[in-house]
Short mmCIF file of C-alpha atoms and ligand atoms in Angstrom, two decimals:
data_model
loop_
_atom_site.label_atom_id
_atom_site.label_comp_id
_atom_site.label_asym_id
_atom_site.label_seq_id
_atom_site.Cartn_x
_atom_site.Cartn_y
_atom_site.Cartn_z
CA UNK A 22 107.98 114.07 122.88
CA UNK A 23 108.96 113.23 126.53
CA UNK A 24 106.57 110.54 128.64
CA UNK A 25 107.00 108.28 131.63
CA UNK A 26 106.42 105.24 130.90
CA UNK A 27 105.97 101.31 132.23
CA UNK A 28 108.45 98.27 132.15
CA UNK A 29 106.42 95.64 130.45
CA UNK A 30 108.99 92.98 131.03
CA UNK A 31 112.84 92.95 131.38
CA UNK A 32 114.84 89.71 130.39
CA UNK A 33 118.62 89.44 131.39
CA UNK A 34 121.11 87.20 129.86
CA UNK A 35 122.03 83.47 131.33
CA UNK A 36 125.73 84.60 132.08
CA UNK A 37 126.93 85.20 135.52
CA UNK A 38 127.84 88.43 135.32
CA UNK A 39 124.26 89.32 133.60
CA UNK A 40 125.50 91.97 131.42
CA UNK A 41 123.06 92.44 128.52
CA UNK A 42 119.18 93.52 129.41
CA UNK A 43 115.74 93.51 127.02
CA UNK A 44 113.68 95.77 128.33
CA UNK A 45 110.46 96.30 127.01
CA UNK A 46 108.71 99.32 127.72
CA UNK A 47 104.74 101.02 127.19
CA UNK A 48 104.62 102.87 124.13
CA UNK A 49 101.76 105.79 123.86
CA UNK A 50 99.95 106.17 121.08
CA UNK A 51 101.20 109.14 119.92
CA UNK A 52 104.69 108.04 119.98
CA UNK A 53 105.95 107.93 116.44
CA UNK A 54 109.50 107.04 115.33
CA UNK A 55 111.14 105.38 112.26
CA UNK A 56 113.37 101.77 112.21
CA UNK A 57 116.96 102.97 113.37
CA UNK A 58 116.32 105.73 115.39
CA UNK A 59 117.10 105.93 118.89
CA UNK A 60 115.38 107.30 122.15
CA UNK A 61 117.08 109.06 125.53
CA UNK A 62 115.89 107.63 128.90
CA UNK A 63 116.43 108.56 132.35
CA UNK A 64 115.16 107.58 135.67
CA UNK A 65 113.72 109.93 138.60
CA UNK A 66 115.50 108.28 140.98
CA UNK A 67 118.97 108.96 139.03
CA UNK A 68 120.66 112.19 138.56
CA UNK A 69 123.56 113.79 137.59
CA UNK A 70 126.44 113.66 139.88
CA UNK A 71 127.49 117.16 139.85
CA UNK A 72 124.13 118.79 139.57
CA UNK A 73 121.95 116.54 141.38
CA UNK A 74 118.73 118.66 140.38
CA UNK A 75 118.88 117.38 136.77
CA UNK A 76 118.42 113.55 135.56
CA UNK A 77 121.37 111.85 133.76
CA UNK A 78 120.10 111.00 130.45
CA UNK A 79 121.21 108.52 128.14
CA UNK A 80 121.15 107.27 124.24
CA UNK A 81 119.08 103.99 123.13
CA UNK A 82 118.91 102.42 119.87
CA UNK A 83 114.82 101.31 119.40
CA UNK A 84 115.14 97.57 119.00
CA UNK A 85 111.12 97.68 118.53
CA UNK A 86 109.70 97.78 114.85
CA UNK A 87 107.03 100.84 114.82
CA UNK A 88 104.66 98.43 113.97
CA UNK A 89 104.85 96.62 117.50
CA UNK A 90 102.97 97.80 120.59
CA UNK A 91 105.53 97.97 122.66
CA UNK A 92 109.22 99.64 123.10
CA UNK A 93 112.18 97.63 123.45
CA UNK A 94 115.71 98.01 124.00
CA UNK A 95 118.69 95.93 124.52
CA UNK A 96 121.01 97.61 127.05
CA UNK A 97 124.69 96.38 127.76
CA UNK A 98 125.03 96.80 131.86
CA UNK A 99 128.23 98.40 132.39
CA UNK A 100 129.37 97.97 136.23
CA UNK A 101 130.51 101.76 135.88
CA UNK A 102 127.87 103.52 138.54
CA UNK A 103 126.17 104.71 135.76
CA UNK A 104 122.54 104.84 134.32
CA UNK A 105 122.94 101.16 132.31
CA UNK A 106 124.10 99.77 136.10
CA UNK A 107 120.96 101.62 138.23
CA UNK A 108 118.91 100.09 135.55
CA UNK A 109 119.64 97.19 136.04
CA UNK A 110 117.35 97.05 139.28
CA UNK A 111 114.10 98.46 137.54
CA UNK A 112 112.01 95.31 137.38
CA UNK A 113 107.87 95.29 135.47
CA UNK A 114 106.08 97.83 136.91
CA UNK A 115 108.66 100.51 137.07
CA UNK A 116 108.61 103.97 134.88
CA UNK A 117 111.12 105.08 133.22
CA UNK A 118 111.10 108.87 131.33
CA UNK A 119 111.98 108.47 127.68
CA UNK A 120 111.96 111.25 125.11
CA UNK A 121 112.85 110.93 121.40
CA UNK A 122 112.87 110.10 119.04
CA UNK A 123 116.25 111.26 117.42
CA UNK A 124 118.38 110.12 114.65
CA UNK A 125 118.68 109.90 111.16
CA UNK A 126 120.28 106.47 111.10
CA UNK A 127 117.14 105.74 108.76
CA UNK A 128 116.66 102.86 106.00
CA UNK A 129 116.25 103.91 102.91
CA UNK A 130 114.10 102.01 101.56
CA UNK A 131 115.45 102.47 97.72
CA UNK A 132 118.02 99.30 97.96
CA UNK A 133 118.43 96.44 95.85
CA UNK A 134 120.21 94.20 98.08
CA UNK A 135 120.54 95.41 101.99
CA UNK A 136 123.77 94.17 104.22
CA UNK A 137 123.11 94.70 108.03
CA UNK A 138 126.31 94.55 109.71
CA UNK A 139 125.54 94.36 113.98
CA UNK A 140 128.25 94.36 116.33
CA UNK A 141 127.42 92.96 120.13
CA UNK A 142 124.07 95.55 121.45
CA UNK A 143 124.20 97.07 117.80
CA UNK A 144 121.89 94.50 116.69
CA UNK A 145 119.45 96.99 118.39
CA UNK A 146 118.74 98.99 115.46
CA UNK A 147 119.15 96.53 112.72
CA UNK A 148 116.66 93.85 114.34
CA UNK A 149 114.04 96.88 114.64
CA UNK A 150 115.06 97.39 110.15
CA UNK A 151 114.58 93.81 109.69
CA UNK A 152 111.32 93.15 112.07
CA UNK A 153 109.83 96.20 109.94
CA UNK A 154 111.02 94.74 106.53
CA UNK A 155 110.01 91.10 106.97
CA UNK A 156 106.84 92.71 108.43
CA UNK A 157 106.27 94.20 105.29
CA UNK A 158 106.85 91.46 103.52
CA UNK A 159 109.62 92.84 101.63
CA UNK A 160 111.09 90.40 99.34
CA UNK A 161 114.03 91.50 98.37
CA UNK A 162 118.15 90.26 99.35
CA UNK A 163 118.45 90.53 103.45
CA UNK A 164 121.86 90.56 104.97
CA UNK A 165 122.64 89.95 108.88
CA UNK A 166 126.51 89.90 109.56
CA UNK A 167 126.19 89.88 113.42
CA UNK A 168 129.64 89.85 115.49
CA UNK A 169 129.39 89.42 119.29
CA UNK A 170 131.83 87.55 121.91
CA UNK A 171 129.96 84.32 122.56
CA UNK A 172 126.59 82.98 122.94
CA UNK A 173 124.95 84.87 125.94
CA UNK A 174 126.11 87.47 123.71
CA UNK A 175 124.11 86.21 120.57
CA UNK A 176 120.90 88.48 121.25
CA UNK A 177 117.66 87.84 119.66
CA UNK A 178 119.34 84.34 118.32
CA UNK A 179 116.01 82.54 118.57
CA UNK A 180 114.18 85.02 116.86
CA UNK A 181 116.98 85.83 114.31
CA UNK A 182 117.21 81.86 113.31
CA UNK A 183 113.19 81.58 112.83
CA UNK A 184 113.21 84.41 110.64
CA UNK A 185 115.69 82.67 108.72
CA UNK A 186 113.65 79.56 108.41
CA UNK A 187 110.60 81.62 107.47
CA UNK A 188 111.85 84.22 105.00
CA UNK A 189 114.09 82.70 102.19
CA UNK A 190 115.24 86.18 101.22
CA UNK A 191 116.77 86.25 104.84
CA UNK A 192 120.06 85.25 105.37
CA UNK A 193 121.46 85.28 108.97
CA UNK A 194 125.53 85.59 109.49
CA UNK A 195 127.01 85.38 113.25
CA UNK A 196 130.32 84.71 114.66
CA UNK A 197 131.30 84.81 118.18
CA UNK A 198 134.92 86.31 119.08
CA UNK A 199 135.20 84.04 122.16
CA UNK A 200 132.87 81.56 122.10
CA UNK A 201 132.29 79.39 125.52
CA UNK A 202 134.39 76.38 125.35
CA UNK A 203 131.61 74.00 124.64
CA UNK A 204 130.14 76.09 121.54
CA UNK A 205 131.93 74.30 118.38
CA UNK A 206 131.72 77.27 115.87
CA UNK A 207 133.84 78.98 113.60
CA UNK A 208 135.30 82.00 115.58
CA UNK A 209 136.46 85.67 114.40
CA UNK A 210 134.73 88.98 113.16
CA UNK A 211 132.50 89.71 110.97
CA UNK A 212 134.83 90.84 108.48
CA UNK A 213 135.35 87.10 107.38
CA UNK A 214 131.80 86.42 106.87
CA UNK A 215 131.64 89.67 104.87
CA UNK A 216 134.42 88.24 102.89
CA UNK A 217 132.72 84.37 102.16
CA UNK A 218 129.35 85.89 101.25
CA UNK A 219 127.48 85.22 98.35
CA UNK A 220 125.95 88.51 97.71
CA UNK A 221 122.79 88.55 95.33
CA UNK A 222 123.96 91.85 93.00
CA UNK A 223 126.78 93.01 92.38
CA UNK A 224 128.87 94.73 95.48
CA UNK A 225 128.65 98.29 94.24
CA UNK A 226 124.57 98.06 94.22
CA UNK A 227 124.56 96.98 97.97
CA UNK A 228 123.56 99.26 100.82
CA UNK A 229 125.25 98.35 104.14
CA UNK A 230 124.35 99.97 107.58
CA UNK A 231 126.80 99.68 110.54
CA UNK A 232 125.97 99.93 114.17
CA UNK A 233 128.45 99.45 116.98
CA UNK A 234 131.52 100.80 118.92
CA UNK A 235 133.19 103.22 116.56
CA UNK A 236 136.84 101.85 116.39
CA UNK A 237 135.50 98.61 115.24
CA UNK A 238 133.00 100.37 112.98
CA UNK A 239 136.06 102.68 111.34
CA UNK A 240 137.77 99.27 110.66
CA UNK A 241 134.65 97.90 109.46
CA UNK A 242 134.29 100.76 107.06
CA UNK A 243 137.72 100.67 105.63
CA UNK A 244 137.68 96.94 104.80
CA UNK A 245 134.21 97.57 102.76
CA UNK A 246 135.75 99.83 100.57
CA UNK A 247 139.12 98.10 100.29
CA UNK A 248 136.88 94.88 99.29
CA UNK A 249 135.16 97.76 96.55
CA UNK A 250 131.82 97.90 97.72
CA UNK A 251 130.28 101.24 97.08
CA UNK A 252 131.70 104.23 99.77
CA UNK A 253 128.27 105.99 99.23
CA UNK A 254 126.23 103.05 99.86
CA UNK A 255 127.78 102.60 103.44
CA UNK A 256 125.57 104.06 106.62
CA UNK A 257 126.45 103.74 110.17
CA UNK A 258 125.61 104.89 113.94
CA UNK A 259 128.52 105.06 116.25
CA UNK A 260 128.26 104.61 119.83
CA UNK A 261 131.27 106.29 121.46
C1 FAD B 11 122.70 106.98 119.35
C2 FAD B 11 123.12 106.00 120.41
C3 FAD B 11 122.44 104.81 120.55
C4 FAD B 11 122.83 103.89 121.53
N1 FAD B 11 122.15 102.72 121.64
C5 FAD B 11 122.51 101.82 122.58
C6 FAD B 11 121.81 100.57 122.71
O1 FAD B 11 120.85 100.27 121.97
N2 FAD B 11 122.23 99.70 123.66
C7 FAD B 11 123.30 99.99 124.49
O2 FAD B 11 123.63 99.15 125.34
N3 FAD B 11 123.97 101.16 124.39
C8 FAD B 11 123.60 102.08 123.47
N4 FAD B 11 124.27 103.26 123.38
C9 FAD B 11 125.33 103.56 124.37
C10 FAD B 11 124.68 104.15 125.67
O3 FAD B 11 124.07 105.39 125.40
C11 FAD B 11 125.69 104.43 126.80
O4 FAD B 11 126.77 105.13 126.28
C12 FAD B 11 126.19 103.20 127.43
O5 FAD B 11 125.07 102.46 127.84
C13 FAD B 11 127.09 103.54 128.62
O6 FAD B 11 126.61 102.95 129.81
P1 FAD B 11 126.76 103.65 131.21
O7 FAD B 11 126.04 102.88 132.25
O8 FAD B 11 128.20 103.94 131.48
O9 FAD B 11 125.98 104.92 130.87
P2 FAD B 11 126.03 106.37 131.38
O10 FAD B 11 125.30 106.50 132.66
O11 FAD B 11 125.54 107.18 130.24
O12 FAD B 11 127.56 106.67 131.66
C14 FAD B 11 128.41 107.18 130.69
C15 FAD B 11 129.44 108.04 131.39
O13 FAD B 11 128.74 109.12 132.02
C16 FAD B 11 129.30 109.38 133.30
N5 FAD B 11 128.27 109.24 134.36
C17 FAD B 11 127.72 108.12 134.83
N6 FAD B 11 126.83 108.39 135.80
C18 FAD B 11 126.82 109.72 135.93
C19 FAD B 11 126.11 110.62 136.78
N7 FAD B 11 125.22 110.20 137.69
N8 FAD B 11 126.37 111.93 136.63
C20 FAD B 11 127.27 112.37 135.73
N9 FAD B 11 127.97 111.58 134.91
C21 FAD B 11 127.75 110.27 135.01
C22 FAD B 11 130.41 108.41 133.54
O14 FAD B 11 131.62 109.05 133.29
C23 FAD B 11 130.16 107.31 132.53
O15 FAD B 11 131.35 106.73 132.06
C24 FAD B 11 123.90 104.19 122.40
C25 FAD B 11 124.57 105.41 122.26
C26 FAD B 11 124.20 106.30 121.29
C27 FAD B 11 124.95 107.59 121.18
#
């Protein structure tokens, strides 16, 4: 399905070089899409260098749950002339195209105990898992392992520490890499939270879903199975 569609409302992050957008977008009706899957967008007013009759699409994670009335995405601004940089002008009000959705980066929804491991703007898809689980009131074991570099990077953090107060079967896990000098946390990856969790069943049973750049993901990957938690049982979506 392709549409145009409205900016709703855009939020940036405090920092000074504003490098992380929410966007929130119109969503018709008839738009249909499943928790993890991702949508392209593009802009009329932005086209492709070297064949400037076509528009210069590019690949979004659905932070929204499907049950929400609205899209949303959470777009890392990279000062690289590209689409994420143009965007970063388009204020409520504006249109967008979108068309999707794509991917199979799906939960399945046969888990015992589900780790979501998020690093910086790959919280997109897992927030849009977890929104649709808590939604449905799914009771079982919820894992967040989110890694991002400090806490203008911590997306969603209000939201994400509410849900934790509400739903007991909802366990948040975040460490910043750099955190600002006045932020007294642990710092490190997410590896070491991995590594101190207290897991509900036993590792093997545990379905984990990855989202993030793909050397860190590879990495990611490779210390799951070296800590023996089940190969089959890991999912991810690579953004490289
Ligand atoms: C499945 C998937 C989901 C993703 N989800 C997210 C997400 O939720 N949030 C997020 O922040 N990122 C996400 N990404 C990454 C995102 O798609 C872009 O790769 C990223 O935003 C790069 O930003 P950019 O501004 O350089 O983008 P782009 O504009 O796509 O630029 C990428 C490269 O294209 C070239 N380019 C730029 N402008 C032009 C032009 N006018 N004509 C021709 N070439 C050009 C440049 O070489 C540039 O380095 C996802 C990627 C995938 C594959």
């Amino acid at each position: 399905m392709e549409f145009n569609s409205k900016i709703l409302e855009t939020k940036k992050c405090e920092d000074e070089k504003n490098c992380f957008r929410i966007v929130k977008f119109e969503k018709p009706k008839a738009f249909d899409f499943k928790s993890g899957q991702f949508i392209m967008i593009a802009s009329e007013d932005f086209k492709l260098r070297d064949a400037p009759e076509k528009l210069k699409w590019s690949s979004f994670s659905i932070a929204s749950s499907p049950f929400q009335k609205e899209l949303e995405l959470c777009i890392k601004i990279y000062e690289t002339k590209g689409l994420t940089e143009h965007l970063k002008s388009k204020k409520q009000g504006d249109e967008i195209i979108i068309k999707g959705p794509f991917g199979n980066f799906t939960l399945n929804k046969d888990f015992k105990e589900v780790s979501f491991v998020a690093l910086g703007t790959g919280i997109a898809p897992m927030i849009s898992m977890i929104r649709t689980l808590l939604h449905e009131n799914d009771l079982r074991p919820i894992n967040l392992f989110y890694g991002f570099r400090n806490r203008c990077c911590f997306l969603y953090h209000e939201e994400l520490i509410e849900m934790q107060k509400k739903f007991k079967n909802f366990k948040l896990n975040f460490i910043p890499s750099d955190p600002e000098q006045d932020w007294s946390v642990p710092k490190g990856y997410v590896q070491e939270l991995i590594e101190k969790a207290v897991f509900s069943v036993p590792k093997k049973e545990i379905d984990f879903y990855l989202c993030g750049p793909p050397k860190a993901l590879e990495s990611i990957k490779e210390f799951l199975i070296k800590k023996e938690f089940n190969k089959d049982k890991i999912f991810y979506e690579k953004w490289g």
